[in-house]
């Protein structure tokens, strides 16, 4: 496969940090997706996924979250942001960049945290969404073991935030350096199973098309959790893929290294949208 390097542009996030944006465009008439990564995962980790999307004429716009990857400053006690900041000051800039490379409306494609953000953005904007290995972390969507693990994680996360002023996620294998407000937003959802504390409004059902891709044996985003997130759309399509025989490692993120089946699923769904 020929590796295509991206064009780049940049924007200022809340006037605090410059965020480089990567624009991969090989087929201006093709579909365009805005890739929103998982928590603490640099965009560079998605390179094979991006290249395989490009090989089927799907253009990609993406950027590391503030303080993630090569972005500076790093998250700290003094450099902080939350879900609402990403919804109001991050995604709109990527959307603007996507509109510059294609006349077709961009589709938000989010992995894990990115799926949360894409879903919330679609509550207030006319945009189609693809969520991969994502879900609602509200306790009511989890079995007993899942509830226990989430509560244990939340306790550790909030204890570390009180100590450091941010989440040093690399110490517990949960992200890298993650913003205090972002993680407190995440934690609150555990008990509310909703996002009103982030959006400030009661969430409505989006009439836009949405695809959710569940991965079997993904205990970070089980099907019950994904269904809890997909309910924010009137008619979501939920597909389960079993990659465990060919993709080794934790199914929540190992697919990034062998993304062919996910790419085919995304391509098929995007093609159906055009019919």
Rosetta silent file (secondary structure, phi, psi, omega in degrees, C-alpha in Angstrom):
SEQUENCE: XXXXXXXXXXXXXXXXXXXXXXXXXXXXXXXXXXXXXXXXXXXXXXXXXXXXXXXXXXXXXXXXXXXXXXXXXXXXXXXXXXXXXXXXXXXXXXXXXXXXXXXXXXXXXXXXXXXXXXXXXXXXXXXXXXXXXXXXXXXXXXXXXXXXXXXXXXXXXXXXXXXXXXXXXXXXXXXXXXXXXXXXXXXXXXXXXXXXXXXXXXXXXXXXXXXXXXXXXXXXXXXXXXXXXXXXXXXXXXXXXXXXXXXXXXXXXXXXXXXXXXXXXXXXXXXXXXX
SCORE:     score description
SCORE:     0.000 S_00000001
   1 L     0.000  130.239  174.894    0.000    0.000    0.000 S_00000001
   2 L   -73.756  129.911 -178.298    1.298    3.449   -0.916 S_00000001
   3 L   -86.299  123.209  179.512    1.408    5.642    2.183 S_00000001
   4 L   -99.388  125.027  176.308   -0.248    9.011    1.673 S_00000001
   5 L   -83.211  147.374 -177.285    0.951   11.895    3.814 S_00000001
   6 L   -83.967  155.879  162.179   -1.696   14.395    4.897 S_00000001
   7 E   -76.708  158.984 -179.256   -2.045   18.048    4.147 S_00000001
   8 E  -133.138  148.235  169.430   -2.103   20.085    7.326 S_00000001
   9 E  -140.030 -173.065 -178.012   -3.795   23.155    8.690 S_00000001
  10 E  -157.120  160.137  173.272   -4.267   24.338   12.268 S_00000001
  11 E  -144.915  164.847  178.120   -6.573   26.186   14.629 S_00000001
  12 E   -99.375  125.636 -179.915   -6.353   27.600   18.129 S_00000001
  13 E   -88.967  111.087  179.555   -8.251   25.734   20.825 S_00000001
  14 L    53.172   27.689 -179.472   -9.808   28.236   23.258 S_00000001
  15 L    62.042   17.178 -175.726   -6.907   30.567   22.386 S_00000001
  16 L  -111.271  -28.812 -174.918   -4.685   28.332   24.531 S_00000001
  17 E  -148.900  141.176  175.324   -3.159   25.779   22.182 S_00000001
  18 E   -87.000  127.759 -177.409   -2.537   25.384   18.457 S_00000001
  19 E  -111.702  110.472  174.022   -4.045   22.162   17.127 S_00000001
  20 E   -68.941  139.660  178.366   -2.664   20.789   13.825 S_00000001
  21 E  -114.348  133.124  178.994   -5.329   19.194   11.621 S_00000001
  22 E  -100.908  127.488 -179.034   -4.509   16.378    9.218 S_00000001
  23 E  -117.873  111.929  177.635   -6.405   16.294    5.923 S_00000001
  24 E  -104.936  110.905 -176.252   -6.182   13.100    3.865 S_00000001
  25 L  -136.566  116.101  177.826   -7.838   13.638    0.497 S_00000001
  26 L  -118.624  -16.883 -172.210   -7.390   11.424   -2.558 S_00000001
  27 L  -145.839   87.484 -172.055  -10.848   11.528   -4.104 S_00000001
  28 L   -54.863  -23.441  179.277  -12.639   14.875   -3.728 S_00000001
  29 L   -89.891   -0.966 -177.645  -15.990   13.369   -4.726 S_00000001
  30 L   -84.503  171.644  176.762  -15.735   10.614   -2.140 S_00000001
  31 L   -63.828  154.980  177.755  -17.154   10.417    1.339 S_00000001
  32 E  -131.727  130.326  178.406  -15.303   12.262    4.092 S_00000001
  33 E  -116.969  146.910  173.812  -15.122   11.204    7.729 S_00000001
  34 E  -102.767  110.720 -176.275  -13.898   13.135   10.751 S_00000001
  35 E   -84.645  118.628  176.922  -11.965   10.673   12.902 S_00000001
  36 E  -108.892  113.239 -172.496  -12.348   11.287   16.646 S_00000001
  37 L   -72.049  173.559  172.519   -9.907    9.061   18.581 S_00000001
  38 L   -76.819  167.650 -179.768  -10.295    7.157   21.825 S_00000001
  39 L   -58.128  124.655  173.830   -9.172    8.632   25.132 S_00000001
  40 L    71.563    7.944 -178.446   -5.420    9.166   25.234 S_00000001
  41 L  -100.549  115.656  178.720   -4.793    7.494   21.867 S_00000001
  42 L   -64.052  148.823  178.816   -2.672    9.586   19.472 S_00000001
  43 H   -57.133  -31.706 -179.163   -3.918    9.868   15.903 S_00000001
  44 H   -56.599  -27.910  179.647   -0.667    8.247   14.750 S_00000001
  45 H   -68.021  -19.294 -177.519   -1.954    4.938   16.152 S_00000001
  46 H   -95.263   12.058 -171.245   -4.766    5.016   13.566 S_00000001
  47 H   -58.359  -44.834 -179.691   -2.457    5.325   10.560 S_00000001
  48 H   -64.302  -40.786  176.512   -3.225    1.889    9.076 S_00000001
  49 H   -58.887  -46.410  179.947   -6.953    2.471    9.556 S_00000001
  50 H   -61.787  -46.729 -177.906   -6.665    5.840    7.814 S_00000001
  51 H   -63.231  -36.708  178.605   -4.657    4.419    4.916 S_00000001
  52 H   -72.293  -32.763  172.886   -7.176    1.609    4.386 S_00000001
  53 H   -63.699  -43.249  179.233  -10.049    4.101    4.391 S_00000001
  54 H   -62.237  -34.256 -177.587   -8.197    6.119    1.755 S_00000001
  55 H   -65.955  -18.763  176.653   -7.713    2.985   -0.350 S_00000001
  56 L  -111.926   26.990  172.996  -11.503    2.769   -0.752 S_00000001
  57 L    64.815   32.197  172.181  -11.838    6.494   -1.521 S_00000001
  58 L  -104.473  117.193 -179.492  -12.946    7.604    1.938 S_00000001
  59 E   -79.169  152.306 -174.898  -11.288   10.880    2.864 S_00000001
  60 E  -132.129  131.735  171.903  -10.210   11.468    6.455 S_00000001
  61 E  -118.161  132.485 -179.050   -9.910   14.593    8.588 S_00000001
  62 E  -157.688  167.144  177.251   -8.471   14.193   12.069 S_00000001
  63 L  -161.208  150.213  171.138   -6.479   15.779   14.874 S_00000001
  64 L   -68.844  147.233  173.913   -5.089   14.835   18.253 S_00000001
  65 L   -64.613  157.434  177.615   -7.090   16.089   21.200 S_00000001
  66 L   -53.114  131.993  178.991   -5.588   19.072   23.050 S_00000001
  67 L    78.593    0.757 -178.215   -2.566   17.948   25.053 S_00000001
  68 L  -107.445  155.159  178.979   -2.508   14.538   23.325 S_00000001
  69 L    62.145 -127.144 -179.969    0.071   13.164   20.896 S_00000001
  70 L   -89.422   -1.527 -176.404    2.387   15.925   19.718 S_00000001
  71 L   -71.168  139.847  177.900    0.084   18.719   20.879 S_00000001
  72 L  -129.688  149.292    3.368    1.402   21.141   23.465 S_00000001
  73 L   -74.483  161.577  172.873    0.987   22.132   26.176 S_00000001
  74 L   -71.485  156.526  174.487    0.370   18.766   27.782 S_00000001
  75 L   -58.858  139.725 -179.117   -2.621   18.408   30.057 S_00000001
  76 L  -154.630 -173.569  176.108   -1.778   19.589   33.568 S_00000001
  77 L   -60.940  -30.732 -175.867   -3.329   21.145   36.635 S_00000001
  78 L   -99.748  -18.773  177.071   -3.448   24.450   34.729 S_00000001
  79 L  -107.303  104.975 -169.010   -4.295   23.202   31.204 S_00000001
  80 L  -135.499  154.020  172.754   -7.772   21.735   31.460 S_00000001
  81 L  -163.069  166.794 -179.388  -10.872   21.182   29.325 S_00000001
  82 L  -129.043 -175.002  177.222  -14.057   19.125   29.290 S_00000001
  83 H   -53.394  -46.896 -174.967  -16.497   17.438   26.934 S_00000001
  84 H   -60.998  -35.958  178.609  -18.276   20.734   26.255 S_00000001
  85 H   -65.019  -39.661  177.680  -15.032   22.381   25.142 S_00000001
  86 H   -67.908  -36.688  178.500  -14.424   19.613   22.606 S_00000001
  87 H   -69.095  -34.981 -173.284  -18.016   19.891   21.376 S_00000001
  88 H   -96.781  -26.668 -172.194  -17.878   23.673   21.051 S_00000001
  89 H  -125.708   -7.803 -177.975  -14.272   24.449   20.109 S_00000001
  90 H  -109.906  -60.395 -178.509  -12.704   21.273   18.685 S_00000001
  91 H   -60.249  -41.735  179.784  -15.198   19.377   16.525 S_00000001
  92 H   -58.684  -33.403  178.814  -16.522   22.521   14.758 S_00000001
  93 H   -70.786  -37.775  176.305  -13.003   23.314   13.537 S_00000001
  94 H   -67.480  -37.757  178.612  -12.570   19.801   12.171 S_00000001
  95 H   -62.863  -42.674  178.459  -15.973   20.053   10.513 S_00000001
  96 H   -61.209  -42.834  178.944  -14.931   23.309    8.863 S_00000001
  97 H   -64.702  -39.194  179.927  -11.732   21.681    7.594 S_00000001
  98 H   -63.834  -37.878  179.927  -13.678   18.698    6.252 S_00000001
  99 H   -67.330  -18.690 -179.348  -15.990   20.967    4.289 S_00000001
 100 L   -80.626  -14.455 -177.095  -12.938   22.457    2.571 S_00000001
 101 L  -109.954   -7.320 -177.900  -11.965   19.141    0.944 S_00000001
 102 L  -154.369  147.827  175.103  -15.338   17.804   -0.171 S_00000001
 103 L   -83.922  -10.550  179.168  -18.770   18.991   -1.215 S_00000001
 104 L   -84.553  144.138 -178.556  -20.288   16.003    0.583 S_00000001
 105 L   -64.683  134.320  179.804  -21.346   16.469    4.212 S_00000001
 106 L   -66.830  151.205  174.749  -18.772   15.058    6.642 S_00000001
 107 E  -111.597  131.562  176.056  -19.584   12.045    8.803 S_00000001
 108 E   -80.311  125.210  179.257  -18.314   11.934   12.387 S_00000001
 109 E  -119.940  108.898 -174.001  -16.473    8.661   13.035 S_00000001
 110 E  -119.164  136.722  175.472  -15.645    8.168   16.691 S_00000001
 111 E  -104.734  123.368  176.193  -13.825    5.409   18.563 S_00000001
 112 L    57.720 -113.338  176.667  -14.721    4.987   22.252 S_00000001
 113 H   -52.402  -39.452  179.204  -14.596    8.551   23.685 S_00000001
 114 H   -59.584  -32.709  176.075  -14.856    9.773   20.092 S_00000001
 115 H   -68.738  -36.730  174.455  -18.174    7.951   19.798 S_00000001
 116 H   -59.231  -50.454 -176.016  -19.489    9.768   22.883 S_00000001
 117 H   -62.763  -43.482 -179.911  -18.492   13.107   21.377 S_00000001
 118 H   -61.024  -42.736  179.905  -19.927   12.298   17.943 S_00000001
 119 H   -63.762  -45.173 -179.439  -23.250   11.271   19.481 S_00000001
 120 H   -66.546  -39.129  178.847  -23.505   14.400   21.621 S_00000001
 121 H   -62.355  -36.899 -178.482  -22.559   16.657   18.710 S_00000001
 122 H   -70.790  -14.018  177.281  -25.336   15.079   16.629 S_00000001
 123 L   -70.716  -23.428 -175.826  -27.909   16.076   19.248 S_00000001
 124 L  -123.962    2.238  179.678  -27.524   19.713   18.241 S_00000001
 125 L  -139.107  148.885  178.136  -26.209   19.490   14.668 S_00000001
 126 L   -81.318   92.513 -178.124  -27.372   17.761   11.491 S_00000001
 127 L  -148.519  139.996  177.411  -24.547   15.257   11.100 S_00000001
 128 E   -84.557  153.658 -169.273  -24.336   11.516   10.481 S_00000001
 129 E  -134.799  141.595  167.725  -22.351    9.388   12.911 S_00000001
 130 E  -123.365  123.881  177.053  -20.322    6.189   13.028 S_00000001
 131 E  -114.196  129.403 -179.508  -19.395    4.891   16.475 S_00000001
 132 E  -118.145  127.282  177.569  -16.831    2.111   16.894 S_00000001
 133 L    47.824   57.937 -176.395  -16.331    0.250   20.194 S_00000001
 134 L  -137.657  165.815 -179.789  -18.204    2.910   22.114 S_00000001
 135 L  -178.311  174.531  177.364  -21.065    3.043   24.573 S_00000001
 136 L   -88.261  124.335 -176.552  -22.902    4.704   27.428 S_00000001
 137 L   -87.707    7.160  174.934  -21.032    4.144   30.705 S_00000001
 138 L   -54.660  135.761 -174.030  -24.156    4.651   32.812 S_00000001
 139 H   -55.380  -32.702 -174.902  -24.306    1.860   35.397 S_00000001
 140 H   -66.524  -12.847 -179.761  -27.734    0.686   34.300 S_00000001
 141 H   -96.347    7.601 -174.691  -26.263   -0.520   31.003 S_00000001
 142 L  -122.463  152.416  174.647  -23.716   -2.846   32.624 S_00000001
 143 L   -77.119  179.539 -173.623  -23.803   -6.249   34.297 S_00000001
 144 H   -59.882  -44.026  179.214  -22.664   -6.714   37.895 S_00000001
 145 H   -63.704  -42.302  178.926  -19.000   -7.242   37.014 S_00000001
 146 H   -62.686  -42.829  177.724  -19.043   -4.228   34.714 S_00000001
 147 H   -57.751  -46.161 -179.081  -20.629   -2.051   37.401 S_00000001
 148 H   -60.800  -45.997 -177.978  -17.935   -3.064   39.882 S_00000001
 149 H   -65.168  -39.214  179.402  -15.097   -2.333   37.438 S_00000001
 150 H   -65.966  -45.041 -179.922  -16.518    1.061   36.470 S_00000001
 151 H   -64.538  -38.766  177.363  -16.978    2.145   40.075 S_00000001
 152 H   -63.770  -42.934  178.773  -13.472    0.972   40.941 S_00000001
 153 H   -64.315  -43.097 -179.365  -12.048    2.908   37.983 S_00000001
 154 H   -62.332  -39.868  179.083  -14.016    6.041   38.876 S_00000001
 155 H   -63.333  -44.570  179.445  -12.750    5.928   42.466 S_00000001
 156 H   -65.239  -42.963 -178.486   -9.134    5.617   41.317 S_00000001
 157 H   -61.282  -48.261 -175.867   -9.535    8.323   38.683 S_00000001
 158 H   -72.096  -29.482  173.777  -11.035   10.897   41.023 S_00000001
 159 H   -65.433  -42.777  179.764   -8.482   10.169   43.754 S_00000001
 160 H   -67.676  -35.953  178.042   -5.663   10.774   41.265 S_00000001
 161 H   -64.800  -41.970  178.281   -7.309   13.968   40.022 S_00000001
 162 H   -60.986  -35.758 -178.498   -7.505   15.333   43.558 S_00000001
 163 H   -75.846  -47.134 -170.232   -3.798   14.637   43.999 S_00000001
 164 H  -103.016  -19.658 -175.445   -2.420   15.829   40.653 S_00000001
 165 L    87.300    0.610  174.938   -5.051   18.162   39.216 S_00000001
 166 L  -160.978  173.969  178.220   -5.413   15.892   36.167 S_00000001
 167 E   -94.840  114.466  172.431   -5.541   12.154   35.455 S_00000001
 168 E   -82.248   71.858 -171.346   -2.107   10.559   35.098 S_00000001
 169 H   -63.044  -25.149 -179.972   -3.762    7.751   33.183 S_00000001
 170 H   -63.108  -19.006  179.728   -0.500    6.165   32.087 S_00000001
 171 H   -77.082  -21.949 -176.810   -0.070    4.986   35.691 S_00000001
 172 L  -124.051   10.036  178.573   -3.205    2.832   35.549 S_00000001
 173 L    70.180   33.329 -179.421   -3.409    1.979   31.845 S_00000001
 174 L  -134.854   90.824 -175.465   -6.303    4.356   31.152 S_00000001
 175 L    75.873 -160.836 -179.674   -5.338    7.048   28.674 S_00000001
 176 L  -121.375  -98.668  170.068   -2.192    9.141   29.119 S_00000001
 177 E  -110.099  111.549 -171.390   -2.501   12.582   30.700 S_00000001
 178 E  -115.650  142.663 -172.706   -6.207   13.377   30.706 S_00000001
 179 L   -65.699  141.481 -178.090   -7.948   16.624   31.577 S_00000001
 180 H   -56.563  -51.826 -176.958   -9.574   16.973   34.988 S_00000001
 181 H   -66.677  -38.168  177.881  -12.906   18.321   33.741 S_00000001
 182 H   -57.547  -46.177 -176.755  -13.082   15.759   30.926 S_00000001
 183 H   -74.644  -30.014  175.398  -12.721   12.897   33.383 S_00000001
 184 H   -71.241  -35.986  172.522  -15.155   14.399   35.868 S_00000001
 185 H   -59.309  -46.143 -179.898  -17.694   14.729   33.045 S_00000001
 186 H   -59.734  -46.927 -177.443  -17.055   11.065   32.244 S_00000001
 187 H   -63.201  -38.669 -177.566  -17.431   10.021   35.882 S_00000001
 188 H   -65.460  -32.521  179.317  -20.711   11.856   36.344 S_00000001
 189 H   -63.021  -26.719  178.480  -22.235    9.984   33.417 S_00000001
 190 H   -54.529  -40.321 -173.394  -21.725    6.752   35.360 S_00000001
 191 H   -94.458  -23.611 -178.553  -24.477    7.756   37.766 S_00000001
 192 H   -97.761  -25.126 -173.995  -26.787    9.718   35.457 S_00000001
 193 L    57.851   17.318  179.680  -26.492    7.601   32.278 S_00000001
 194 L  -138.788  179.704 -171.348  -27.145   10.923   30.534 S_00000001
 195 L  -128.914   18.538 -178.558  -25.283   13.970   29.314 S_00000001
 196 H   -62.452  -30.185  178.594  -27.355   16.934   30.437 S_00000001
 197 H   -68.280  -15.219  178.270  -24.508   18.019   32.714 S_00000001
 198 H   -98.231  -48.832 -174.212  -22.401   18.423   29.566 S_00000001
 199 H   -85.097  -22.238 -178.366  -24.824   19.822   26.996 S_00000001
 200 L    79.686   -0.227  179.691  -26.953   21.870   29.387 S_00000001
 201 L  -134.596  160.668  174.319  -30.102   20.611   27.677 S_00000001
 202 L   -72.067  125.728 -176.932  -32.217   17.482   27.737 S_00000001
 203 L   -66.215  137.415  177.814  -30.920   15.264   24.951 S_00000001
 204 L  -106.486  171.100  177.508  -33.272   14.681   22.052 S_00000001
 205 L   -86.741  121.795  178.580  -33.348   11.890   19.498 S_00000001
 206 E   -74.349  135.210  176.765  -31.342   12.760   16.412 S_00000001
 207 L   -83.091   -2.787 -176.001  -33.112   11.979   13.118 S_00000001
 208 L   -74.659  158.474  177.896  -29.742   11.571   11.367 S_00000001
 209 L   -69.710  142.126  179.559  -28.357    8.246   10.166 S_00000001
 210 E  -146.624  138.620  175.948  -26.029    6.479   12.606 S_00000001
 211 E  -119.867  129.823  175.382  -23.979    3.282   12.535 S_00000001
 212 E  -119.332  125.310 -177.794  -22.618    1.666   15.692 S_00000001
 213 E  -107.040  109.445  178.304  -20.040   -1.118   15.349 S_00000001
 214 E   -93.175  139.938  178.822  -19.856   -3.423   18.355 S_00000001
 215 E  -110.172  120.550  179.432  -16.884   -5.756   18.743 S_00000001
 216 L   -56.473  143.252 -179.482  -17.507   -9.116   20.396 S_00000001
 217 L    69.489   16.806  174.190  -15.518   -9.701   23.606 S_00000001
 218 L   -90.027   98.808 -177.588  -15.001   -5.961   24.080 S_00000001
 219 L   -84.951    1.536  171.352  -15.605   -5.609   27.801 S_00000001
 220 L   -87.859  -21.260  178.731  -14.888   -1.857   27.663 S_00000001
 221 L  -146.197   69.610  179.082  -17.923   -1.339   25.395 S_00000001
 222 L   -64.755  164.353 -175.397  -20.297   -4.316   25.659 S_00000001
 223 H   -57.663  -40.478 -179.431  -23.375   -4.449   23.460 S_00000001
 224 H   -60.264  -37.371  178.265  -25.702   -3.317   26.266 S_00000001
 225 H   -69.553  -42.496  178.691  -23.589   -0.193   26.727 S_00000001
 226 H   -62.793  -41.109  178.161  -23.496    0.521   22.997 S_00000001
 227 H   -62.045  -33.602  177.824  -27.273    0.198   22.767 S_00000001
 228 H   -65.974  -29.376  176.450  -27.510    2.729   25.591 S_00000001
 229 H   -84.446  -38.582 -177.162  -25.583    5.246   23.498 S_00000001
 230 H   -65.116  -19.110 -177.952  -27.265    4.437   20.184 S_00000001
 231 L   -67.656   -5.446  176.193  -30.663    5.294   21.684 S_00000001
 232 L   -81.748    4.168  174.195  -29.846    8.964   21.118 S_00000001
 233 E  -120.146  148.235 -177.637  -30.731    8.374   17.450 S_00000001
 234 L   -67.282  -42.281 -176.343  -34.188    7.618   16.102 S_00000001
 235 L  -137.678   66.458 -179.512  -33.125    4.754   13.836 S_00000001
 236 L   -74.013  150.898  171.777  -29.552    3.662   14.542 S_00000001
 237 E  -104.629  125.209 -179.604  -28.020    0.645   12.855 S_00000001
 238 E  -115.940  124.277 -178.677  -26.027   -1.552   15.249 S_00000001
 239 E  -121.942  134.436  175.456  -23.687   -4.199   13.842 S_00000001
 240 E  -104.014  131.310  176.217  -21.671   -6.740   15.835 S_00000001
 241 E  -116.362  136.849  174.117  -18.359   -7.995   14.463 S_00000001
 242 L  -106.709   99.689 -178.913  -16.434  -10.969   15.839 S_00000001
 243 L  -102.468    3.688 -168.521  -12.778  -10.264   15.106 S_00000001
 244 L   -64.964  -23.855 -179.856  -11.406  -12.327   17.984 S_00000001
 245 L   -76.610  -27.361 -176.564  -10.154  -15.194   15.795 S_00000001
 246 L  -111.913  -24.636 -179.075   -7.970  -12.967   13.659 S_00000001
 247 L  -107.355  110.883 -178.071   -7.356   -9.898   15.831 S_00000001
 248 L   -91.233  149.713 -178.822   -5.394  -10.734   18.969 S_00000001
 249 L   106.800 -177.276 -178.871   -5.378   -8.549   22.055 S_00000001
 250 L   -66.694  123.463 -171.730   -8.069   -6.517   23.766 S_00000001
 251 H   -64.215  -20.022 -178.480  -10.875   -6.137   21.233 S_00000001
 252 H   -63.392  -33.380 -176.069  -11.615   -2.548   22.283 S_00000001
 253 H  -131.009  -15.785 -176.536   -8.470   -1.257   20.602 S_00000001
 254 H   -63.563  -25.021 -179.144   -6.630   -4.163   18.918 S_00000001
 255 H   -59.434  -24.274 -178.704   -8.759   -3.737   15.779 S_00000001
 256 H   -59.889  -31.016 -178.567   -6.744   -0.594   14.962 S_00000001
 257 H   -81.375  -21.060  177.390   -3.817   -2.835   13.995 S_00000001
 258 L  -137.112   74.172 -168.702   -5.984   -5.019   11.735 S_00000001
 259 L   -90.060    7.325 -169.975   -8.811   -2.725   10.627 S_00000001
 260 H   -56.048  -44.955 -177.120   -9.821   -4.355    7.333 S_00000001
 261 H   -68.394  -37.928  176.685  -13.185   -5.722    8.521 S_00000001
 262 H   -65.415  -41.088  178.203  -14.105   -2.453   10.218 S_00000001
 263 H   -61.310  -43.838  178.890  -13.152   -0.556    7.051 S_00000001
 264 H   -61.572  -39.667  179.904  -15.379   -2.829    4.940 S_00000001
 265 H   -65.965  -43.378  177.788  -18.281   -2.260    7.319 S_00000001
 266 H   -63.086  -46.038 -179.408  -17.807    1.507    7.223 S_00000001
 267 H   -60.078  -45.444 -179.783  -17.484    1.494    3.421 S_00000001
 268 H   -60.204  -44.907 -178.576  -20.659   -0.556    2.954 S_00000001
 269 H   -66.142  -43.190  179.102  -22.670    1.735    5.209 S_00000001
 270 H   -64.183  -37.989  177.641  -21.390    4.921    3.567 S_00000001
 271 H   -63.799  -38.207  179.459  -22.195    3.502    0.125 S_00000001
 272 H   -65.400  -31.330  179.393  -25.745    2.737    1.264 S_00000001
 273 H   -63.536  -27.984 -175.494  -26.184    6.353    2.340 S_00000001
 274 L   -85.339   -7.851 -177.399  -25.654    7.481   -1.237 S_00000001
 275 L   -81.161    0.000    0.000  -28.381    5.259   -2.700 S_00000001
